[in-house]
Amino acid sequence: MKQTQRLDKILAHVGIGTRSELKRLAKGGAIIVNGVKVKDSGMQVNPDTDLIQVNGETVVYREFVYLMMNKPQGVVSATEDNRDRTVVDLLDAVYKPFDVFPVGRLDKDTEGFLLLTNDGKLTHNLLSPRKHVPKTYYAKVEWEVSEADREAFSQGVTLDDGYETLPGVLKILKTGSEPEGIVSEIELTIMEGKFHQVKRMFQAVGKTVVYLKRLSMGPLALDPNLELGQVRELSADELTVLQNAHELQN
Ligand code: URA
């Protein structure tokens, strides 16, 4: 990040006002930098070293935000959509100025762990096919998921478009059976993120995913205290763990 930036840009970024509102605030003497009333809201300041106060409150500047969402069904993993509500629509207004976007996509009917941020570099790393960041899903599958499926996934399966997946780790939690109409419950860890990948991997072995939830991405797991649709910021520790994840280092 540049050392100095326009004051109004910094204040707009953290949601204090639009450029014209900030001009008015400065005119009214409400903005103080290092103890001096600001006349020009476009002045250059260093947000790391200059003390900025607005209406007597110190402004805590940050460039990036990192949010964990428990995505509900029925919303799309996008920033805008003509038809559907998006995950960004679920965010509190305080995050709007940061222009966050979802890190990768979950299908409209998939629930669970979704990271949202405005940190493009981290996003690029997490989504890079070269990095093989593991993602673990819980799914209900019709009907009987078997040892043979576990074996097939451990070798990689061929999707409908001919793509050969990397090996995935399948854990069978409960085995269903068709005559009784009991679905299987599984966890699947995959190292890539092709379109509809989990659903298509089961399709490749003749089975149907009827419920899908992401449990984790890289070193971070979904906070069990987050209700569907709820969002919270990553803790400092979680962010450090994520940034230092060994998958992202090479
Ligand atoms: N695999 C899928 O099929 N859907 C998702 O939303 C995520 C992974």
mmCIF file of C-alpha atoms and ligand atoms in Angstrom:
data_model
loop_
_atom_site.group_PDB
_atom_site.id
_atom_site.type_symbol
_atom_site.label_atom_id
_atom_site.label_comp_id
_atom_site.label_asym_id
_atom_site.label_seq_id
_atom_site.Cartn_x
_atom_site.Cartn_y
_atom_site.Cartn_z
ATOM 1 C CA MET A 1 0.000 0.000 0.000
ATOM 2 C CA LYS A 2 1.104 3.550 -0.692
ATOM 3 C CA GLN A 3 2.384 5.369 2.401
ATOM 4 C CA THR A 4 0.269 8.453 1.882
ATOM 5 C CA GLN A 5 -3.193 8.690 0.389
ATOM 6 C CA ARG A 6 -5.956 11.209 0.062
ATOM 7 C CA LEU A 7 -7.711 11.706 3.394
ATOM 8 C CA ASP A 8 -11.193 11.560 1.827
ATOM 9 C CA LYS A 9 -10.328 8.279 0.132
ATOM 10 C CA ILE A 10 -9.244 6.757 3.446
ATOM 11 C CA LEU A 11 -12.339 7.969 5.266
ATOM 12 C CA ALA A 12 -14.664 6.836 2.479
ATOM 13 C CA HIS A 13 -12.979 3.416 2.516
ATOM 14 C CA VAL A 14 -13.823 2.878 6.181
ATOM 15 C CA GLY A 15 -17.384 4.063 5.583
ATOM 16 C CA ILE A 16 -17.329 7.505 7.196
ATOM 17 C CA GLY A 17 -18.891 9.292 4.250
ATOM 18 C CA THR A 18 -18.817 10.077 0.571
ATOM 19 C CA ARG A 19 -16.249 12.516 -0.759
ATOM 20 C CA SER A 20 -18.774 15.369 -0.810
ATOM 21 C CA GLU A 21 -19.961 14.595 2.743
ATOM 22 C CA LEU A 22 -16.348 14.599 3.876
ATOM 23 C CA LYS A 23 -15.764 17.951 2.211
ATOM 24 C CA ARG A 24 -18.678 19.323 4.252
ATOM 25 C CA LEU A 25 -17.391 17.729 7.462
ATOM 26 C CA ALA A 26 -13.974 19.285 6.866
ATOM 27 C CA LYS A 27 -15.546 22.713 6.231
ATOM 28 C CA GLY A 28 -17.416 22.375 9.512
ATOM 29 C CA GLY A 29 -14.146 21.646 11.341
ATOM 30 C CA ALA A 30 -15.121 18.060 12.239
ATOM 31 C CA ILE A 31 -11.985 16.417 10.828
ATOM 32 C CA ILE A 32 -8.697 16.730 12.702
ATOM 33 C CA VAL A 33 -5.325 15.314 11.664
ATOM 34 C CA ASN A 34 -2.524 15.286 14.223
ATOM 35 C CA GLY A 35 -4.415 17.836 16.306
ATOM 36 C CA VAL A 36 -4.945 20.299 13.437
ATOM 37 C CA LYS A 37 -8.344 21.047 11.868
ATOM 38 C CA VAL A 38 -8.394 19.938 8.247
ATOM 39 C CA LYS A 39 -9.400 22.446 5.595
ATOM 40 C CA ASP A 40 -8.808 20.296 2.528
ATOM 41 C CA SER A 41 -10.390 16.834 2.768
ATOM 42 C CA GLY A 42 -8.252 15.822 -0.210
ATOM 43 C CA MET A 43 -4.960 16.355 1.664
ATOM 44 C CA GLN A 44 -2.393 13.570 1.735
ATOM 45 C CA VAL A 45 -2.055 11.621 4.987
ATOM 46 C CA ASN A 46 -0.383 8.435 6.106
ATOM 47 C CA PRO A 47 -3.066 6.281 7.750
ATOM 48 C CA ASP A 48 -0.414 4.239 9.594
ATOM 49 C CA THR A 49 1.272 7.157 11.322
ATOM 50 C CA ASP A 50 -1.073 10.165 11.245
ATOM 51 C CA LEU A 51 -3.751 10.487 13.942
ATOM 52 C CA ILE A 52 -7.077 11.066 12.201
ATOM 53 C CA GLN A 53 -10.166 12.074 14.179
ATOM 54 C CA VAL A 54 -13.689 12.724 12.960
ATOM 55 C CA ASN A 55 -16.244 14.286 15.322
ATOM 56 C CA GLY A 56 -13.848 13.571 18.194
ATOM 57 C CA GLU A 57 -13.513 9.858 17.378
ATOM 58 C CA THR A 58 -10.210 8.339 16.302
ATOM 59 C CA VAL A 59 -10.428 6.623 12.934
ATOM 60 C CA VAL A 60 -9.031 3.109 12.839
ATOM 61 C CA TYR A 61 -7.953 2.555 9.266
ATOM 62 C CA ARG A 62 -7.717 -0.844 7.678
ATOM 63 C CA GLU A 63 -7.389 -1.749 4.067
ATOM 64 C CA PHE A 64 -8.735 -5.296 4.146
ATOM 65 C CA VAL A 65 -11.557 -7.137 5.863
ATOM 66 C CA TYR A 66 -11.908 -10.906 6.180
ATOM 67 C CA LEU A 67 -15.327 -12.374 6.881
ATOM 68 C CA MET A 68 -16.529 -15.900 7.551
ATOM 69 C CA MET A 69 -20.119 -16.615 6.532
ATOM 70 C CA ASN A 70 -22.322 -19.618 7.128
ATOM 71 C CA LYS A 71 -23.953 -19.363 3.706
ATOM 72 C CA PRO A 72 -27.621 -20.286 3.614
ATOM 73 C CA GLN A 73 -29.384 -21.886 0.652
ATOM 74 C CA GLY A 74 -31.128 -19.572 -1.805
ATOM 75 C CA VAL A 75 -28.420 -16.919 -2.157
ATOM 76 C CA VAL A 76 -25.806 -16.825 -4.890
ATOM 77 C CA SER A 77 -22.044 -16.489 -4.375
ATOM 78 C CA ALA A 78 -21.642 -13.248 -6.291
ATOM 79 C CA THR A 79 -21.484 -9.533 -5.597
ATOM 80 C CA GLU A 80 -24.444 -8.680 -7.867
ATOM 81 C CA ASP A 81 -27.193 -10.628 -9.523
ATOM 82 C CA ASN A 82 -30.244 -9.583 -11.522
ATOM 83 C CA ARG A 83 -32.540 -12.259 -10.112
ATOM 84 C CA ASP A 84 -31.266 -13.601 -6.825
ATOM 85 C CA ARG A 85 -30.073 -12.227 -3.528
ATOM 86 C CA THR A 86 -26.300 -12.467 -3.201
ATOM 87 C CA VAL A 87 -24.063 -13.292 -0.266
ATOM 88 C CA VAL A 88 -22.944 -9.638 -0.285
ATOM 89 C CA ASP A 89 -26.572 -8.569 0.257
ATOM 90 C CA LEU A 90 -26.438 -10.419 3.608
ATOM 91 C CA LEU A 91 -23.598 -8.272 4.938
ATOM 92 C CA ASP A 92 -23.971 -5.553 7.523
ATOM 93 C CA ALA A 93 -23.826 -2.032 6.049
ATOM 94 C CA VAL A 94 -20.486 -1.347 7.791
ATOM 95 C CA TYR A 95 -18.793 -3.729 5.336
ATOM 96 C CA LYS A 96 -20.280 -2.194 2.189
ATOM 97 C CA PRO A 97 -17.518 0.403 1.645
ATOM 98 C CA PHE A 98 -14.879 -2.344 1.591
ATOM 99 C CA ASP A 99 -16.210 -3.908 -1.628
ATOM 100 C CA VAL A 100 -15.760 -7.477 -0.459
ATOM 101 C CA PHE A 101 -16.332 -10.453 -2.718
ATOM 102 C CA PRO A 102 -16.743 -14.177 -2.052
ATOM 103 C CA VAL A 103 -13.612 -16.337 -2.268
ATOM 104 C CA GLY A 104 -14.822 -18.870 -4.818
ATOM 105 C CA ARG A 105 -18.359 -20.092 -5.299
ATOM 106 C CA LEU A 106 -20.786 -22.287 -3.486
ATOM 107 C CA ASP A 107 -23.874 -23.315 -5.447
ATOM 108 C CA LYS A 108 -27.143 -21.543 -4.661
ATOM 109 C CA ASP A 109 -28.369 -24.650 -2.818
ATOM 110 C CA THR A 110 -25.073 -25.267 -0.947
ATOM 111 C CA GLU A 111 -24.644 -24.114 2.652
ATOM 112 C CA GLY A 112 -21.697 -23.501 4.892
ATOM 113 C CA PHE A 113 -18.233 -21.992 5.045
ATOM 114 C CA LEU A 114 -17.690 -19.044 2.763
ATOM 115 C CA LEU A 115 -14.903 -16.533 3.081
ATOM 116 C CA LEU A 116 -15.491 -12.967 1.887
ATOM 117 C CA THR A 117 -12.742 -10.402 1.591
ATOM 118 C CA ASN A 118 -11.384 -7.531 -0.481
ATOM 119 C CA ASP A 119 -7.852 -8.986 -0.340
ATOM 120 C CA GLY A 120 -7.280 -9.952 -3.958
ATOM 121 C CA LYS A 121 -3.875 -11.506 -3.393
ATOM 122 C CA LEU A 122 -5.056 -13.904 -0.695
ATOM 123 C CA THR A 123 -8.110 -14.769 -2.799
ATOM 124 C CA HIS A 124 -5.954 -15.509 -5.807
ATOM 125 C CA ASN A 125 -3.744 -17.801 -3.711
ATOM 126 C CA LEU A 126 -6.659 -19.653 -2.137
ATOM 127 C CA LEU A 127 -8.280 -20.260 -5.514
ATOM 128 C CA SER A 128 -5.160 -21.031 -7.515
ATOM 129 C CA PRO A 129 -5.404 -24.574 -8.923
ATOM 130 C CA ARG A 130 -1.653 -24.896 -8.295
ATOM 131 C CA LYS A 131 -2.042 -24.478 -4.537
ATOM 132 C CA HIS A 132 -4.342 -27.447 -3.920
ATOM 133 C CA VAL A 133 -6.088 -25.847 -0.954
ATOM 134 C CA PRO A 134 -8.229 -28.600 0.629
ATOM 135 C CA LYS A 135 -11.967 -28.066 1.050
ATOM 136 C CA THR A 136 -14.074 -30.430 3.120
ATOM 137 C CA TYR A 137 -17.790 -30.931 2.515
ATOM 138 C CA TYR A 138 -20.527 -32.764 4.371
ATOM 139 C CA ALA A 139 -23.174 -34.248 2.081
ATOM 140 C CA LYS A 140 -26.288 -36.381 2.081
ATOM 141 C CA VAL A 141 -26.258 -38.677 -0.909
ATOM 142 C CA GLU A 142 -28.846 -40.973 -2.485
ATOM 143 C CA TRP A 143 -28.436 -43.838 -1.744
ATOM 144 C CA GLU A 144 -25.697 -46.275 -0.798
ATOM 145 C CA VAL A 145 -22.211 -44.801 -0.761
ATOM 146 C CA SER A 146 -19.800 -47.719 -0.646
ATOM 147 C CA GLU A 147 -16.193 -48.711 -0.098
ATOM 148 C CA ALA A 148 -15.942 -48.952 -3.882
ATOM 149 C CA ASP A 149 -16.828 -45.239 -4.111
ATOM 150 C CA ARG A 150 -14.228 -44.431 -1.455
ATOM 151 C CA GLU A 151 -11.650 -46.335 -3.459
ATOM 152 C CA ALA A 152 -12.730 -44.647 -6.726
ATOM 153 C CA PHE A 153 -12.513 -41.153 -5.167
ATOM 154 C CA SER A 154 -9.089 -41.970 -3.713
ATOM 155 C CA GLN A 155 -7.841 -42.558 -7.285
ATOM 156 C CA GLY A 156 -9.756 -39.624 -8.820
ATOM 157 C CA VAL A 157 -12.881 -40.001 -10.954
ATOM 158 C CA THR A 158 -13.815 -38.883 -14.461
ATOM 159 C CA LEU A 159 -16.431 -36.117 -14.597
ATOM 160 C CA ASP A 160 -19.119 -35.738 -17.286
ATOM 161 C CA ASP A 161 -16.860 -33.476 -19.360
ATOM 162 C CA GLY A 162 -13.977 -35.958 -19.276
ATOM 163 C CA TYR A 163 -12.007 -34.100 -16.574
ATOM 164 C CA GLU A 164 -10.036 -36.448 -14.312
ATOM 165 C CA THR A 165 -10.229 -35.172 -10.743
ATOM 166 C CA LEU A 166 -7.383 -35.257 -8.295
ATOM 167 C CA PRO A 167 -7.748 -37.864 -5.565
ATOM 168 C CA GLY A 168 -10.338 -36.983 -2.922
ATOM 169 C CA VAL A 169 -10.695 -38.329 0.613
ATOM 170 C CA LEU A 170 -14.139 -39.801 1.256
ATOM 171 C CA LYS A 171 -15.282 -40.600 4.772
ATOM 172 C CA ILE A 172 -18.544 -42.553 5.001
ATOM 173 C CA LEU A 173 -20.423 -41.439 8.120
ATOM 174 C CA LYS A 174 -23.623 -43.386 7.464
ATOM 175 C CA THR A 175 -24.465 -45.858 4.714
ATOM 176 C CA GLY A 176 -27.890 -45.529 3.151
ATOM 177 C CA SER A 177 -29.833 -48.141 1.207
ATOM 178 C CA GLU A 178 -32.289 -47.670 -1.599
ATOM 179 C CA PRO A 179 -35.140 -50.015 -0.642
ATOM 180 C CA GLU A 180 -35.408 -48.327 2.775
ATOM 181 C CA GLY A 181 -34.937 -44.900 1.214
ATOM 182 C CA ILE A 182 -32.139 -43.999 3.622
ATOM 183 C CA VAL A 183 -29.566 -41.509 2.338
ATOM 184 C CA SER A 184 -25.864 -41.885 3.044
ATOM 185 C CA GLU A 185 -23.978 -39.214 4.951
ATOM 186 C CA ILE A 186 -20.397 -38.504 4.023
ATOM 187 C CA GLU A 187 -17.508 -36.082 4.285
ATOM 188 C CA LEU A 188 -15.410 -35.448 1.211
ATOM 189 C CA THR A 189 -12.158 -33.509 1.031
ATOM 190 C CA ILE A 190 -11.068 -32.272 -2.368
ATOM 191 C CA MET A 191 -8.037 -30.257 -3.418
ATOM 192 C CA GLU A 192 -9.571 -28.374 -6.332
ATOM 193 C CA GLY A 193 -12.751 -26.497 -7.086
ATOM 194 C CA LYS A 194 -14.269 -27.348 -10.446
ATOM 195 C CA PHE A 195 -17.834 -26.229 -11.145
ATOM 196 C CA HIS A 196 -20.301 -28.407 -9.134
ATOM 197 C CA GLN A 197 -17.373 -30.659 -8.328
ATOM 198 C CA VAL A 198 -18.790 -32.622 -5.386
ATOM 199 C CA LYS A 199 -22.125 -33.190 -7.091
ATOM 200 C CA ARG A 200 -20.406 -34.264 -10.293
ATOM 201 C CA MET A 201 -18.007 -36.608 -8.496
ATOM 202 C CA PHE A 202 -20.990 -38.463 -7.047
ATOM 203 C CA GLN A 203 -22.705 -38.366 -10.416
ATOM 204 C CA ALA A 204 -19.580 -40.077 -11.801
ATOM 205 C CA VAL A 205 -20.256 -43.046 -9.478
ATOM 206 C CA GLY A 206 -24.005 -43.028 -10.207
ATOM 207 C CA LYS A 207 -25.216 -41.200 -7.062
ATOM 208 C CA THR A 208 -27.011 -37.953 -6.296
ATOM 209 C CA VAL A 209 -26.073 -35.322 -3.723
ATOM 210 C CA VAL A 210 -29.281 -34.103 -2.079
ATOM 211 C CA TYR A 211 -27.728 -31.787 0.539
ATOM 212 C CA LEU A 212 -24.313 -30.120 0.559
ATOM 213 C CA LYS A 213 -22.513 -28.027 3.137
ATOM 214 C CA ARG A 214 -18.902 -26.845 3.171
ATOM 215 C CA LEU A 215 -17.227 -27.459 6.509
ATOM 216 C CA SER A 216 -13.768 -26.020 5.930
ATOM 217 C CA MET A 217 -11.336 -24.386 3.565
ATOM 218 C CA GLY A 218 -7.587 -24.713 4.059
ATOM 219 C CA PRO A 219 -6.833 -24.468 7.775
ATOM 220 C CA LEU A 220 -10.143 -22.750 8.690
ATOM 221 C CA ALA A 221 -13.329 -24.514 9.754
ATOM 222 C CA LEU A 222 -16.846 -23.155 9.923
ATOM 223 C CA ASP A 223 -17.541 -21.654 13.351
ATOM 224 C CA PRO A 224 -20.273 -23.881 14.843
ATOM 225 C CA ASN A 225 -21.742 -20.814 16.576
ATOM 226 C CA LEU A 226 -22.555 -19.130 13.261
ATOM 227 C CA GLU A 227 -26.199 -19.622 12.345
ATOM 228 C CA LEU A 228 -27.122 -19.908 8.683
ATOM 229 C CA GLY A 229 -26.793 -16.441 7.112
ATOM 230 C CA GLN A 230 -24.606 -15.115 9.938
ATOM 231 C CA VAL A 231 -21.217 -13.540 9.357
ATOM 232 C CA ARG A 232 -18.280 -12.667 11.567
ATOM 233 C CA GLU A 233 -14.811 -11.278 11.041
ATOM 234 C CA LEU A 234 -11.904 -13.691 11.200
ATOM 235 C CA SER A 235 -9.972 -13.386 14.437
ATOM 236 C CA ALA A 236 -6.360 -12.186 14.212
ATOM 237 C CA ASP A 237 -5.223 -15.765 14.923
ATOM 238 C CA GLU A 238 -7.416 -17.231 12.199
ATOM 239 C CA LEU A 239 -6.094 -14.719 9.703
ATOM 240 C CA THR A 240 -2.490 -15.510 10.616
ATOM 241 C CA VAL A 241 -3.154 -19.247 10.302
ATOM 242 C CA LEU A 242 -4.773 -18.697 6.917
ATOM 243 C CA GLN A 243 -2.031 -16.437 5.575
ATOM 244 C CA ASN A 244 0.628 -18.892 6.769
ATOM 245 C CA ALA A 245 -1.130 -22.023 5.524
ATOM 246 C CA HIS A 246 1.522 -24.296 4.102
ATOM 247 C CA GLU A 247 -0.497 -24.754 0.904
ATOM 248 C CA LEU A 248 -0.075 -21.045 0.166
ATOM 249 C CA GLN A 249 3.679 -20.945 0.710
ATOM 250 C CA ASN A 250 4.945 -22.635 -2.455
HETATM 251 N N1 URA B 1 -19.233 -28.823 -5.124
HETATM 252 C C1 URA B 1 -20.511 -28.670 -5.562
HETATM 253 O O1 URA B 1 -21.039 -29.516 -6.268
HETATM 254 N N2 URA B 1 -21.172 -27.566 -5.185
HETATM 255 C C2 URA B 1 -20.668 -26.620 -4.374
HETATM 256 O O2 URA B 1 -21.347 -25.646 -4.052
HETATM 257 C C3 URA B 1 -19.340 -26.792 -3.930
HETATM 258 C C4 URA B 1 -18.652 -27.897 -4.316
#
